[in-house]
Short mmCIF file of C-alpha atoms in Angstrom, two decimals:
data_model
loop_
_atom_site.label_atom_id
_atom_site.label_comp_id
_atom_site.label_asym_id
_atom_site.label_seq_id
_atom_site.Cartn_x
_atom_site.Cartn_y
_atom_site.Cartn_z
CA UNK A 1 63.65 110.95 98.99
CA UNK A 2 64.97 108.09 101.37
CA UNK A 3 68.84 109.97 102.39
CA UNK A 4 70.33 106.32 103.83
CA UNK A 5 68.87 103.73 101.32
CA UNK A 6 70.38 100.41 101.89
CA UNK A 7 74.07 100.27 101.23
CA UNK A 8 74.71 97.37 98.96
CA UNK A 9 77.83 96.13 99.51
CA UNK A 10 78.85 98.66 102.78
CA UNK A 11 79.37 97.49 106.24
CA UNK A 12 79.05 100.68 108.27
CA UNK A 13 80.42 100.30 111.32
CA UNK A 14 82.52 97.73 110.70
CA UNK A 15 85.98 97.54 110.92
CA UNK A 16 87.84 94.88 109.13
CA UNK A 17 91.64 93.64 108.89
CA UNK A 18 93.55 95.27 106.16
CA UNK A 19 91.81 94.66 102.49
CA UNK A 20 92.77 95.28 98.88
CA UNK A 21 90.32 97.51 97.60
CA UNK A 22 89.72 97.48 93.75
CA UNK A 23 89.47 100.85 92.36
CA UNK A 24 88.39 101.73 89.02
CA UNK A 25 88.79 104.56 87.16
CA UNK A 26 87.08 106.33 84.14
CA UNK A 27 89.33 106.87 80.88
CA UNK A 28 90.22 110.41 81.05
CA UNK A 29 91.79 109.65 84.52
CA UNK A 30 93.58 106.46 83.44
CA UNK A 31 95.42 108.57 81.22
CA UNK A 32 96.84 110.73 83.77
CA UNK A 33 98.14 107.63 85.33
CA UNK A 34 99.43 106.22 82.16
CA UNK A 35 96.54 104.69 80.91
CA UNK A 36 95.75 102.43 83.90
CA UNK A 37 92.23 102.01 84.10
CA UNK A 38 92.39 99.23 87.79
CA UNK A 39 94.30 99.95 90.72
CA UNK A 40 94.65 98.71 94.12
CA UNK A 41 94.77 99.85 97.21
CA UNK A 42 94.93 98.68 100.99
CA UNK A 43 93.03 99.51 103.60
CA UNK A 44 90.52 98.74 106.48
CA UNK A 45 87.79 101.00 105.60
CA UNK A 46 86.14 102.66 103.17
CA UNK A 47 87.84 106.15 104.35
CA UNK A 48 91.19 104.63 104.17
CA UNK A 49 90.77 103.24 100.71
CA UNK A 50 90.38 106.85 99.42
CA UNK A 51 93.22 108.49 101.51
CA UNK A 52 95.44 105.66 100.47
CA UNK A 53 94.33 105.99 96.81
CA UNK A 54 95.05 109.66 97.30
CA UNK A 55 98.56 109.19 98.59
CA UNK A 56 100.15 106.58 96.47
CA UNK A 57 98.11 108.72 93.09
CA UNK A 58 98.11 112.33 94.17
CA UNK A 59 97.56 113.88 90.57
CA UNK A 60 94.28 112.35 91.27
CA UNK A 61 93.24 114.88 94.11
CA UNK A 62 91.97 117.91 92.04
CA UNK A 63 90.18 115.77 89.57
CA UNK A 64 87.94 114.20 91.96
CA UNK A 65 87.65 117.07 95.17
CA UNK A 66 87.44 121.08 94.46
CA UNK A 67 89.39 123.51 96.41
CA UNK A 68 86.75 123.76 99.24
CA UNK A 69 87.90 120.09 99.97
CA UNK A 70 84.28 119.11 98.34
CA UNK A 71 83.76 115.87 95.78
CA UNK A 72 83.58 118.02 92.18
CA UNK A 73 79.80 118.12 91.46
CA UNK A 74 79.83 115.97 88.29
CA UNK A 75 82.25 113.23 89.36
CA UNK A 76 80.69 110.15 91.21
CA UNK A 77 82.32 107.67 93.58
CA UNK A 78 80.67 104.39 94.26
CA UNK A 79 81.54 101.89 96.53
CA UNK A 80 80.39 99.05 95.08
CA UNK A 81 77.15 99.53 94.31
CA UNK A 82 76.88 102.64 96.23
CA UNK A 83 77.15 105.97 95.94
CA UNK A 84 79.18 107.62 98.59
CA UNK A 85 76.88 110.53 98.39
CA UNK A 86 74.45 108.68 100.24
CA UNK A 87 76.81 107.24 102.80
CA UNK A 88 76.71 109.71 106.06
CA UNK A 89 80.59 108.60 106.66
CA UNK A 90 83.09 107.09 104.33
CA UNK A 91 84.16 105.24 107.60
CA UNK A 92 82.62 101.89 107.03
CA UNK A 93 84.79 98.57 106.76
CA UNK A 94 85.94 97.18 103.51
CA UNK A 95 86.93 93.50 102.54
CA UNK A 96 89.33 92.21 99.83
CA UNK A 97 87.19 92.55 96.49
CA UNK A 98 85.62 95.68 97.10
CA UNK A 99 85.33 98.07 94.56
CA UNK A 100 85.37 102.06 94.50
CA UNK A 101 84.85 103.35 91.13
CA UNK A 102 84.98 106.92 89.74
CA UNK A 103 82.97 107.37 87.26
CA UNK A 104 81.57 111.30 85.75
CA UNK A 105 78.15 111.84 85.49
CA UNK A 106 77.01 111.85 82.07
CA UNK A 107 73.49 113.19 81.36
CA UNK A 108 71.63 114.98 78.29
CA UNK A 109 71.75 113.92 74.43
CA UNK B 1 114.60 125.36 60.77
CA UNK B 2 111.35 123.06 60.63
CA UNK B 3 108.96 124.35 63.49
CA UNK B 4 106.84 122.48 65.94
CA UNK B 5 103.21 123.85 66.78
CA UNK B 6 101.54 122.43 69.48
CA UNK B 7 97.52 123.10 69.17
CA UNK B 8 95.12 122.97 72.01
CA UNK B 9 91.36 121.67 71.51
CA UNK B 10 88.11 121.00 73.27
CA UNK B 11 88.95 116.92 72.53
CA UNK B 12 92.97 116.97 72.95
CA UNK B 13 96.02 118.33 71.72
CA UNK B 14 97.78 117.78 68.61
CA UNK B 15 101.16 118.46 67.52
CA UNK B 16 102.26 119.57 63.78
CA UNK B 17 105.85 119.61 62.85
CA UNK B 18 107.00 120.95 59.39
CA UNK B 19 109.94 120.59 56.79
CA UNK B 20 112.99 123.56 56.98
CA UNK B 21 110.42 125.67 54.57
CA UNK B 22 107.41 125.16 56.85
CA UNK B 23 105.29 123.95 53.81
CA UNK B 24 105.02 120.49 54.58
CA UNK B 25 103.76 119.20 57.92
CA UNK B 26 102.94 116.12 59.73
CA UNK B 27 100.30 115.53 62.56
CA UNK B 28 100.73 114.15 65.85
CA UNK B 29 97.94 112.89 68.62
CA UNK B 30 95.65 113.60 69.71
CA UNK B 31 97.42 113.69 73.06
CA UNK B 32 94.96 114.13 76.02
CA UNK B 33 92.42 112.55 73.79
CA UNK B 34 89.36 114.09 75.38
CA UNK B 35 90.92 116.66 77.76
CA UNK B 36 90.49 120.04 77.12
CA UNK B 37 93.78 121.37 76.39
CA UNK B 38 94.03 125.13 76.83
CA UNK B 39 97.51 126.19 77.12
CA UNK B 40 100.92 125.20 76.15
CA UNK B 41 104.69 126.46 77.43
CA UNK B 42 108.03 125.59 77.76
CA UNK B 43 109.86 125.45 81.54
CA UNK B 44 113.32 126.54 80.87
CA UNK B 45 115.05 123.01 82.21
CA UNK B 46 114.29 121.58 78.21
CA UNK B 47 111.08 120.51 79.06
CA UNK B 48 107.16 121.39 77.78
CA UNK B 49 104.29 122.31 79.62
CA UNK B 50 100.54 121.45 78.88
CA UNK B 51 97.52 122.65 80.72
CA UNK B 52 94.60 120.16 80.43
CA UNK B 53 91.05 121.29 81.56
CA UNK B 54 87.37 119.11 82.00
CA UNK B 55 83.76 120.01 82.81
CA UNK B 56 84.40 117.11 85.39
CA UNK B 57 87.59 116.61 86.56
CA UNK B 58 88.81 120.16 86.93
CA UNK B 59 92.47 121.94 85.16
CA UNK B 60 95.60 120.85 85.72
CA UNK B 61 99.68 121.06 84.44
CA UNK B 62 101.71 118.36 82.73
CA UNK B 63 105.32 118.93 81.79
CA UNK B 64 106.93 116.43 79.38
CA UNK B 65 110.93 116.41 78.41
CA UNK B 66 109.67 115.02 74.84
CA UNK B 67 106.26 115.92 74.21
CA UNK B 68 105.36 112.16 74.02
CA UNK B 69 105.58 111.06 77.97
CA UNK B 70 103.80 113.33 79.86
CA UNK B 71 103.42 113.42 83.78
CA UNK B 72 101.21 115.86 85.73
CA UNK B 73 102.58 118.12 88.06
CA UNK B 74 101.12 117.83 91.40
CA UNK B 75 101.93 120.83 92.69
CA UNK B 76 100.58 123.36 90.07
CA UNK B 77 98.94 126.39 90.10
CA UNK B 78 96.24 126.20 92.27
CA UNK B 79 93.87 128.46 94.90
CA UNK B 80 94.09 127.48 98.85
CA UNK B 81 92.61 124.49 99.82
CA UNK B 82 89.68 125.28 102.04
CA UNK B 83 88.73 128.57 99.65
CA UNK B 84 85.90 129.24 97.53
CA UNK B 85 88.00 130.67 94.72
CA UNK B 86 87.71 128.19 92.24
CA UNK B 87 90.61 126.97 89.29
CA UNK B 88 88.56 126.51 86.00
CA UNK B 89 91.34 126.72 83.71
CA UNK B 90 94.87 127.89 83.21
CA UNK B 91 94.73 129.82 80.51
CA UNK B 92 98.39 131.25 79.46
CA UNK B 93 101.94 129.88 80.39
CA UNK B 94 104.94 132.33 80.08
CA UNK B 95 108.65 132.37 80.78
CA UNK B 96 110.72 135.04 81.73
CA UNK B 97 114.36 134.10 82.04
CA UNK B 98 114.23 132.29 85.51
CA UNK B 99 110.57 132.77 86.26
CA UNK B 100 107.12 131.13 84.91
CA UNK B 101 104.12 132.98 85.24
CA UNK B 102 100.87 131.15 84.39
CA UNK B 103 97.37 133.09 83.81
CA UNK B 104 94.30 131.13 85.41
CA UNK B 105 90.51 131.11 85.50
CA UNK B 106 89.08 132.25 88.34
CA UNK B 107 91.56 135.10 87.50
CA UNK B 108 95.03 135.46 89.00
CA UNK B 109 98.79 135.35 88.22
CA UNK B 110 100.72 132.22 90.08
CA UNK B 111 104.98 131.96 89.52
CA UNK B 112 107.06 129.39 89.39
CA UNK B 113 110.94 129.36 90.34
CA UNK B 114 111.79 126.00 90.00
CA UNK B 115 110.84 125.30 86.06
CA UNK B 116 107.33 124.89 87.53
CA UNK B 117 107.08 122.04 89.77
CA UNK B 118 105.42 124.55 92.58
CA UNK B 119 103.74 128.00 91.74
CA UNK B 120 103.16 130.52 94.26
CA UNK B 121 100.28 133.48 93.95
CA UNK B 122 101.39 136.72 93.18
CA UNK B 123 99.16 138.53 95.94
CA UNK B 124 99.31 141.82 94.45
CA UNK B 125 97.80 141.25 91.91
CA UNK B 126 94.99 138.56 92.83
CA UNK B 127 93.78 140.66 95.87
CA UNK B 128 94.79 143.98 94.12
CA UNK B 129 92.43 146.71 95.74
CA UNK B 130 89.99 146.88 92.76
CA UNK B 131 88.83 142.97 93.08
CA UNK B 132 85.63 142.92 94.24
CA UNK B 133 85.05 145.05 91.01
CA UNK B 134 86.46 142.30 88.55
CA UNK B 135 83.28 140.75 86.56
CA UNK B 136 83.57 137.67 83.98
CA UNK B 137 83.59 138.38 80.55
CA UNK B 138 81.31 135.99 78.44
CA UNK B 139 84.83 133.79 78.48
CA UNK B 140 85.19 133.66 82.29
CA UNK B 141 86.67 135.84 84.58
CA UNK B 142 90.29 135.12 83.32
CA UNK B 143 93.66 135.95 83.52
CA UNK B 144 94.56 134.98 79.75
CA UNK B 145 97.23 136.65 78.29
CA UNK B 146 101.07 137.92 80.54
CA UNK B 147 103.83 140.12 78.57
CA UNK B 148 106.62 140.36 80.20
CA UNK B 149 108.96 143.19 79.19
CA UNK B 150 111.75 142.50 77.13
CA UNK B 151 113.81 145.07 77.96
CA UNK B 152 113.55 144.71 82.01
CA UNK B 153 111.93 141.77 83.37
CA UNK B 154 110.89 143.83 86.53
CA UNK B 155 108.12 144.83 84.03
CA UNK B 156 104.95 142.94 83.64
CA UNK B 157 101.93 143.39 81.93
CA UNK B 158 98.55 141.01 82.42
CA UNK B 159 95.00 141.57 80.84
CA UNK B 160 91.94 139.56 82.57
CA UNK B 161 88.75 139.80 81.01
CA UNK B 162 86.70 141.45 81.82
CA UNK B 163 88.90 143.84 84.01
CA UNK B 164 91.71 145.23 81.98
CA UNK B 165 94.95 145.42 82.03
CA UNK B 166 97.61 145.82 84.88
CA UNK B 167 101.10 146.68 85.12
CA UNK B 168 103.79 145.64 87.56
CA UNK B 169 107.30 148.15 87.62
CA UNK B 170 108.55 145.48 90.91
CA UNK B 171 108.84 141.78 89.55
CA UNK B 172 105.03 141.45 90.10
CA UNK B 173 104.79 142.74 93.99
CA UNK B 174 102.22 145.63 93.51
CA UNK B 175 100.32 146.39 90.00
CA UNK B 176 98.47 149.41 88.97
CA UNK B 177 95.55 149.60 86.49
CA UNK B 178 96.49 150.65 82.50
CA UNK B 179 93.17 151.28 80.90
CA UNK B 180 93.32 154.82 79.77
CA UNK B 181 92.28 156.11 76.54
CA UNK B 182 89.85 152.75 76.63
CA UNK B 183 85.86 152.61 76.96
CA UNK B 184 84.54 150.46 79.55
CA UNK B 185 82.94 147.00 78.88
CA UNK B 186 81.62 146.59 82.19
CA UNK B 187 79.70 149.40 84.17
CA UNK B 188 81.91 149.78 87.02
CA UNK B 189 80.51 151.28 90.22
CA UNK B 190 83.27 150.88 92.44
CA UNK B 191 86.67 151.14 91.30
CA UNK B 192 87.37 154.19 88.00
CA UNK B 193 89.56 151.82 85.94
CA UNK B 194 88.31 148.46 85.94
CA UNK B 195 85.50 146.85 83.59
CA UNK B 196 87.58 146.81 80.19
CA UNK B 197 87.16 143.72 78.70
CA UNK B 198 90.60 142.92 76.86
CA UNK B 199 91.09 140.27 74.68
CA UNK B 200 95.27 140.22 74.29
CA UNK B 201 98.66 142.25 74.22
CA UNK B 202 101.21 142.22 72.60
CA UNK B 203 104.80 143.87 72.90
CA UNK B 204 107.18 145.97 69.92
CA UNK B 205 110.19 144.13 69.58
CA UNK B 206 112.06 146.84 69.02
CA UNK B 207 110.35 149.64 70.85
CA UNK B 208 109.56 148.26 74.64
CA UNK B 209 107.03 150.72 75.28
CA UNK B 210 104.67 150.26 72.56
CA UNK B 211 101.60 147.95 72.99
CA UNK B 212 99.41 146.87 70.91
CA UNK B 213 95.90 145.80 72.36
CA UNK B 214 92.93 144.20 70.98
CA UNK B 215 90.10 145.29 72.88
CA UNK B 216 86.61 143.68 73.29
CA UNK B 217 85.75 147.83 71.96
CA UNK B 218 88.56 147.56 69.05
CA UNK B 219 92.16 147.95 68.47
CA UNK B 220 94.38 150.08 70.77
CA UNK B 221 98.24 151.56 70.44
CA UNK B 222 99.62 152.73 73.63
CA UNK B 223 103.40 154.38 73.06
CA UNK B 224 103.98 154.56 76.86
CA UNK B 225 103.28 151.06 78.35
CA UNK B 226 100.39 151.24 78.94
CA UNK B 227 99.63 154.26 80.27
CA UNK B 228 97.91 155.32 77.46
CA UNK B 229 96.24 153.74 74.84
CA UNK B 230 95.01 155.32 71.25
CA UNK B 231 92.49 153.41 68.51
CA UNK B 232 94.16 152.23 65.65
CA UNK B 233 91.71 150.97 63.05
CA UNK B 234 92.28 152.25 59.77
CA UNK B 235 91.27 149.64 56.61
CA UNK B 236 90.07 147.29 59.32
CA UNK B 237 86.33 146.27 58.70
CA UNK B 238 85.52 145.52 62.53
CA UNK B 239 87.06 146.25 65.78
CA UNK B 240 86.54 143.36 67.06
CA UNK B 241 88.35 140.87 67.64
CA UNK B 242 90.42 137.90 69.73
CA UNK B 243 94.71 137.56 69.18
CA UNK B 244 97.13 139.93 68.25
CA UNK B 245 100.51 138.89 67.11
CA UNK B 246 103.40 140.82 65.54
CA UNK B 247 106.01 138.46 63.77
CA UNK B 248 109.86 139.84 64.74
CA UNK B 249 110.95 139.33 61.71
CA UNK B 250 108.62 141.48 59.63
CA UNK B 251 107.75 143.38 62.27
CA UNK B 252 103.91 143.23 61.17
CA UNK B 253 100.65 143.14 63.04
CA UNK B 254 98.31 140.81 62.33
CA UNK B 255 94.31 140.56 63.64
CA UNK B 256 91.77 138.44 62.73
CA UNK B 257 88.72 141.12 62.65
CA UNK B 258 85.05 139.58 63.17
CA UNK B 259 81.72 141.08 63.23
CA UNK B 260 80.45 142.91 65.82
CA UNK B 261 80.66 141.44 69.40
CA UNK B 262 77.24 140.05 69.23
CA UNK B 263 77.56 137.82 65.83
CA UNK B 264 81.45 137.58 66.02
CA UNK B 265 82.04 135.87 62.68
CA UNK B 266 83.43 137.05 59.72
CA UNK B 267 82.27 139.83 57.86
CA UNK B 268 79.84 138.16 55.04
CA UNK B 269 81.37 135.20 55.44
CA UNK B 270 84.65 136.81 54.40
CA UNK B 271 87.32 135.04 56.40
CA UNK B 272 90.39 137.03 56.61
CA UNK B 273 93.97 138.09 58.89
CA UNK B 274 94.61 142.16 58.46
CA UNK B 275 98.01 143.03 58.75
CA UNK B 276 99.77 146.11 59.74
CA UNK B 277 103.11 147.06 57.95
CA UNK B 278 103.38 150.48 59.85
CA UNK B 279 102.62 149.75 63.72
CA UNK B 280 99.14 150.51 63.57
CA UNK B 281 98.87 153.26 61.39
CA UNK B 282 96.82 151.48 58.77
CA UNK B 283 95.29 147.68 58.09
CA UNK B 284 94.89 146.01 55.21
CA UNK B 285 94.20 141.97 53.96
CA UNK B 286 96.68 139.68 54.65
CA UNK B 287 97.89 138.17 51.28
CA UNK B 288 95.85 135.19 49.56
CA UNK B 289 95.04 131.50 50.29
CA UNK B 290 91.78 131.87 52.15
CA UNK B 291 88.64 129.81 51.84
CA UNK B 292 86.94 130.79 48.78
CA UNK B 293 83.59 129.76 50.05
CA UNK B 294 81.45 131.66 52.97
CA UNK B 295 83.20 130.57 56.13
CA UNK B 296 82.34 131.42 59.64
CA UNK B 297 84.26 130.47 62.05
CA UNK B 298 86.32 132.80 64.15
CA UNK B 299 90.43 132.78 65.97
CA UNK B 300 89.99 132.58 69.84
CA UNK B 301 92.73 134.78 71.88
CA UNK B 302 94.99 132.01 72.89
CA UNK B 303 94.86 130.45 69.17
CA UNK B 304 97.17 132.75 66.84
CA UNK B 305 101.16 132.72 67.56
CA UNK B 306 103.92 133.71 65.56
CA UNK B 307 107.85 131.60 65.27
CA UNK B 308 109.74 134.90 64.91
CA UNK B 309 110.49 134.18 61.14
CA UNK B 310 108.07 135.04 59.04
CA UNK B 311 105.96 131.78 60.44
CA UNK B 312 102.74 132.99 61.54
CA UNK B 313 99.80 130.21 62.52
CA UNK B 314 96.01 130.32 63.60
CA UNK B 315 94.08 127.52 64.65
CA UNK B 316 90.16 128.41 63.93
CA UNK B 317 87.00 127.22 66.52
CA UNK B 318 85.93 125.43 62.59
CA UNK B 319 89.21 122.90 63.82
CA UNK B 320 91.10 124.34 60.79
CA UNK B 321 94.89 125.23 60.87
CA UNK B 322 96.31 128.25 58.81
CA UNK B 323 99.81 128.87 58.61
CA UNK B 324 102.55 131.45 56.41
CA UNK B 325 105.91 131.12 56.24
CA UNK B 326 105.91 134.65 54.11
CA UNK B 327 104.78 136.50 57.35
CA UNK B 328 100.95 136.69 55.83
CA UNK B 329 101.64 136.87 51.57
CA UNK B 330 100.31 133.52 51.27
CA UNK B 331 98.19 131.26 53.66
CA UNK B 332 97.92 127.26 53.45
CA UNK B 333 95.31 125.85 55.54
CA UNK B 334 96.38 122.40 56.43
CA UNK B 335 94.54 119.23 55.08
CA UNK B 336 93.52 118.41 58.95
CA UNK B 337 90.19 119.01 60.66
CA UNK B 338 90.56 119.05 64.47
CA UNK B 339 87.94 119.62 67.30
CA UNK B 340 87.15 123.47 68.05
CA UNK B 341 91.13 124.90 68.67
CA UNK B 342 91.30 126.88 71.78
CA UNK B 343 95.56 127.58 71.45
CA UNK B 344 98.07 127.34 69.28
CA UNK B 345 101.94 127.67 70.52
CA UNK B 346 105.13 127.39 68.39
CA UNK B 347 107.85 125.45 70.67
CA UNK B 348 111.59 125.43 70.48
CA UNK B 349 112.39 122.01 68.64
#
């Protein structure tokens, strides 16, 4: 199994100005947050986007990371197209229109 | 008085509120559509509590000052952050004049001062000597059910399954093991007084050292908080069993008896409450109204509570709600059909 596949959409390394970052969330989270499924958030990269989500929205912090600080094992993040699973670091420039979606794994029948 | 029962499911929480007689109701939600909703309670500052839970996104605490706007509460009760203790799912929420306690899987008691915006772990309790002992029960290993003495809040009693049950005699600083007169679940090789796997407690209104305890092994009296505990089973066709609730009122016992802990469904089909009229001392059916067709379903721990007045009200894992106002003569199941209940709660209106 290829660990760095290509990052569609990321730009590690690559450190932008500030961007608006669209995030998107699944609707059991939206309701937490009064039913909003799209937020925004600014930031320069991909790291940022997530802290800053995490700041302005912190009931969101123990639905998507455990107490060990670890991503909960059947919730998914994708930037863009991406996984952030498969990203080594989360500290990769972002640009206005960027996405980061949370999304829970669904799987079975 | 019309009452207001808040019911917990796998897919939500609903809310039923009745007339002054408690024979008509209306339904509410679901609220949390999709959430697993596992506990209810009320803060003391006016305001409700709601515990939400997901295979996903983890547990958390919502407090609402009108059961219809709801806001989580950041802070809530929670392990350390870098630990591998793990929150599954709050599991009871209690108030004690000035003090909240809430119950939690991975088991342990957290408090609350401040009508529960931040909760703090009561450490003698969650790393009480006997913990590496404590094994899950086929529930989880949970702290599910907190009683806290009427007659001198200094005293505390918690059962976690499958461990037993504890006493505290300081406010909840140290806690000592209250499992005698009990067989053991769970082989224990380490600690003499752990491994009982109970499934709730309940208090005497009017005599604050008798418990009443229904036991993975059966149904147990104890006359000295705790310390002891006797079996109390006459006219009851199984031992086992999930809640335990006496109404004030009448001053009965009711349990919902099931078959066996391997099947645990009604006996033949035969869903039925047993009530106790004499603390214990003897069992028999609980009035009329029940299904007249085989029915097997069963009343989780968390999913039986009682208004005080006669009201007494079961949510089963079927999705059906029971309810008396005649403290168990005659039982209405409501019209509604609601995913598999996991609580039931009366609320102050």
């Amino acid at each position: 199994m290829d660990l760095a596949p290509d990052l569609v959409g990321a730009r590690p390394g690559e450190l932008n100005e500030m961007a608006t970052v669209q995030v998107r969330l699944p609707g059991l989270l939206a309701q937490i947050l009064g039913g909003e499924k799209n937020l925004e958030v600014e930031a320069e990269t991909l790291q940022g986007a997530v802290d800053r989500l995490l700041t302005d929205y912190p009931a969101l912090k123990v639905h998507l990371y455990d107490e060990s600080g670890r991503q909960r094992p059947h919730v998914n993040l994708f930037y863009n197209e991406t996984n952030t699973r498969w990203l080594s670091s989360l500290e990769v420039g972002v640009q206005d229109g960027d996405t980061f979606t949370v999304m829970q794994a669904v799987s079975g029948g | 008085m019309g009452v207001t029962l808040a019911v917990g499911t796998e897919k939500g929480a609903y809310l039923f509120r009745s007339d002054d007689a408690r024979s008509e109701w209306d339904l509410q939600g679901p609220l949390f559509k999709g959430w697993r909703v596992t506990a209810f309670g009320e803060a003391g500052d006016g305001t409700y509590l709601l515990a939400t839970g997901s295979n996903w996104f983890g547990a958390a605490l919502h407090r609402s000052p009108d059961l219809k706007e709801w806001a989580q509460i950041v802070d809530g009760p929670a392990w350390p952050d870098g630990g591998e203790r793990k929150l599954t799912q709050i599991w009871t929420l209690n108030r004690a004049g000035e003090s909240l306690f809430a119950g939690v899987d991975e088991a342990g008691l957290f408090r609350s001062s401040d009508y529960g915006d931040t909760w703090q772990p009561l450490e003698g309790l969650n790393e009480h000597p006997t913990r590496p002992a404590w094994q899950p029960g086929f529930g989880g290993l949970a702290a599910h059910k907190v009683v806290v003495d009427w007659s001198n809040p200094d005293r505390v009693w918690v059962a976690i399954s499958a461990v037993g049950v504890f006493r505290s005699d300081d406010g909840g600083e140290t806690w000592v093991t209250k499992n005698h007169g009990i067989e053991s679940t769970v082989e224990d090789e380490l600690e003499g007084d752990i491994g009982y796997c109970v499934h709730c407690i309940v208090q005497d209104p009017t005599d604050a050292d008798r418990l009443y305890r229904q036991e993975h092994q059966g149904v147990f009296r104890s006359f000295d908080g705790g310390d002891n505990w006797e079996r109390i089973e006459t006219g009851l066709p199984a031992g086992f069993g999930f809640p335990i609730v006496l109404d004030r009122a009448s001053g009965r016992l009711f349990v919902v008896p099931l078959e066996s802990d391997e099947n645990r469904l009604p006996i033949d089909g035969e869903f039925r409450v047993y009530r106790s009229d004499d603390g214990g001392e003897s069992w028999s059916i609980s009035g009329t109204g029940y299904p007249v067709a085989p029915t097997f379903t069963a009343v989780l721990r968390g999913a039986m509570d009682a208004d005080q007045r006669k009201g007494i009200y079961l949510g089963t894992t079927a999705g059906k709600v029971m309810a008396t106002a005649d403290a168990g003569e005659t039982w209405t199941t409501l019209p509604w059909t609601l995913p598999r209940i996991l609580s039931v709660r009366v609320l102050e209106n």
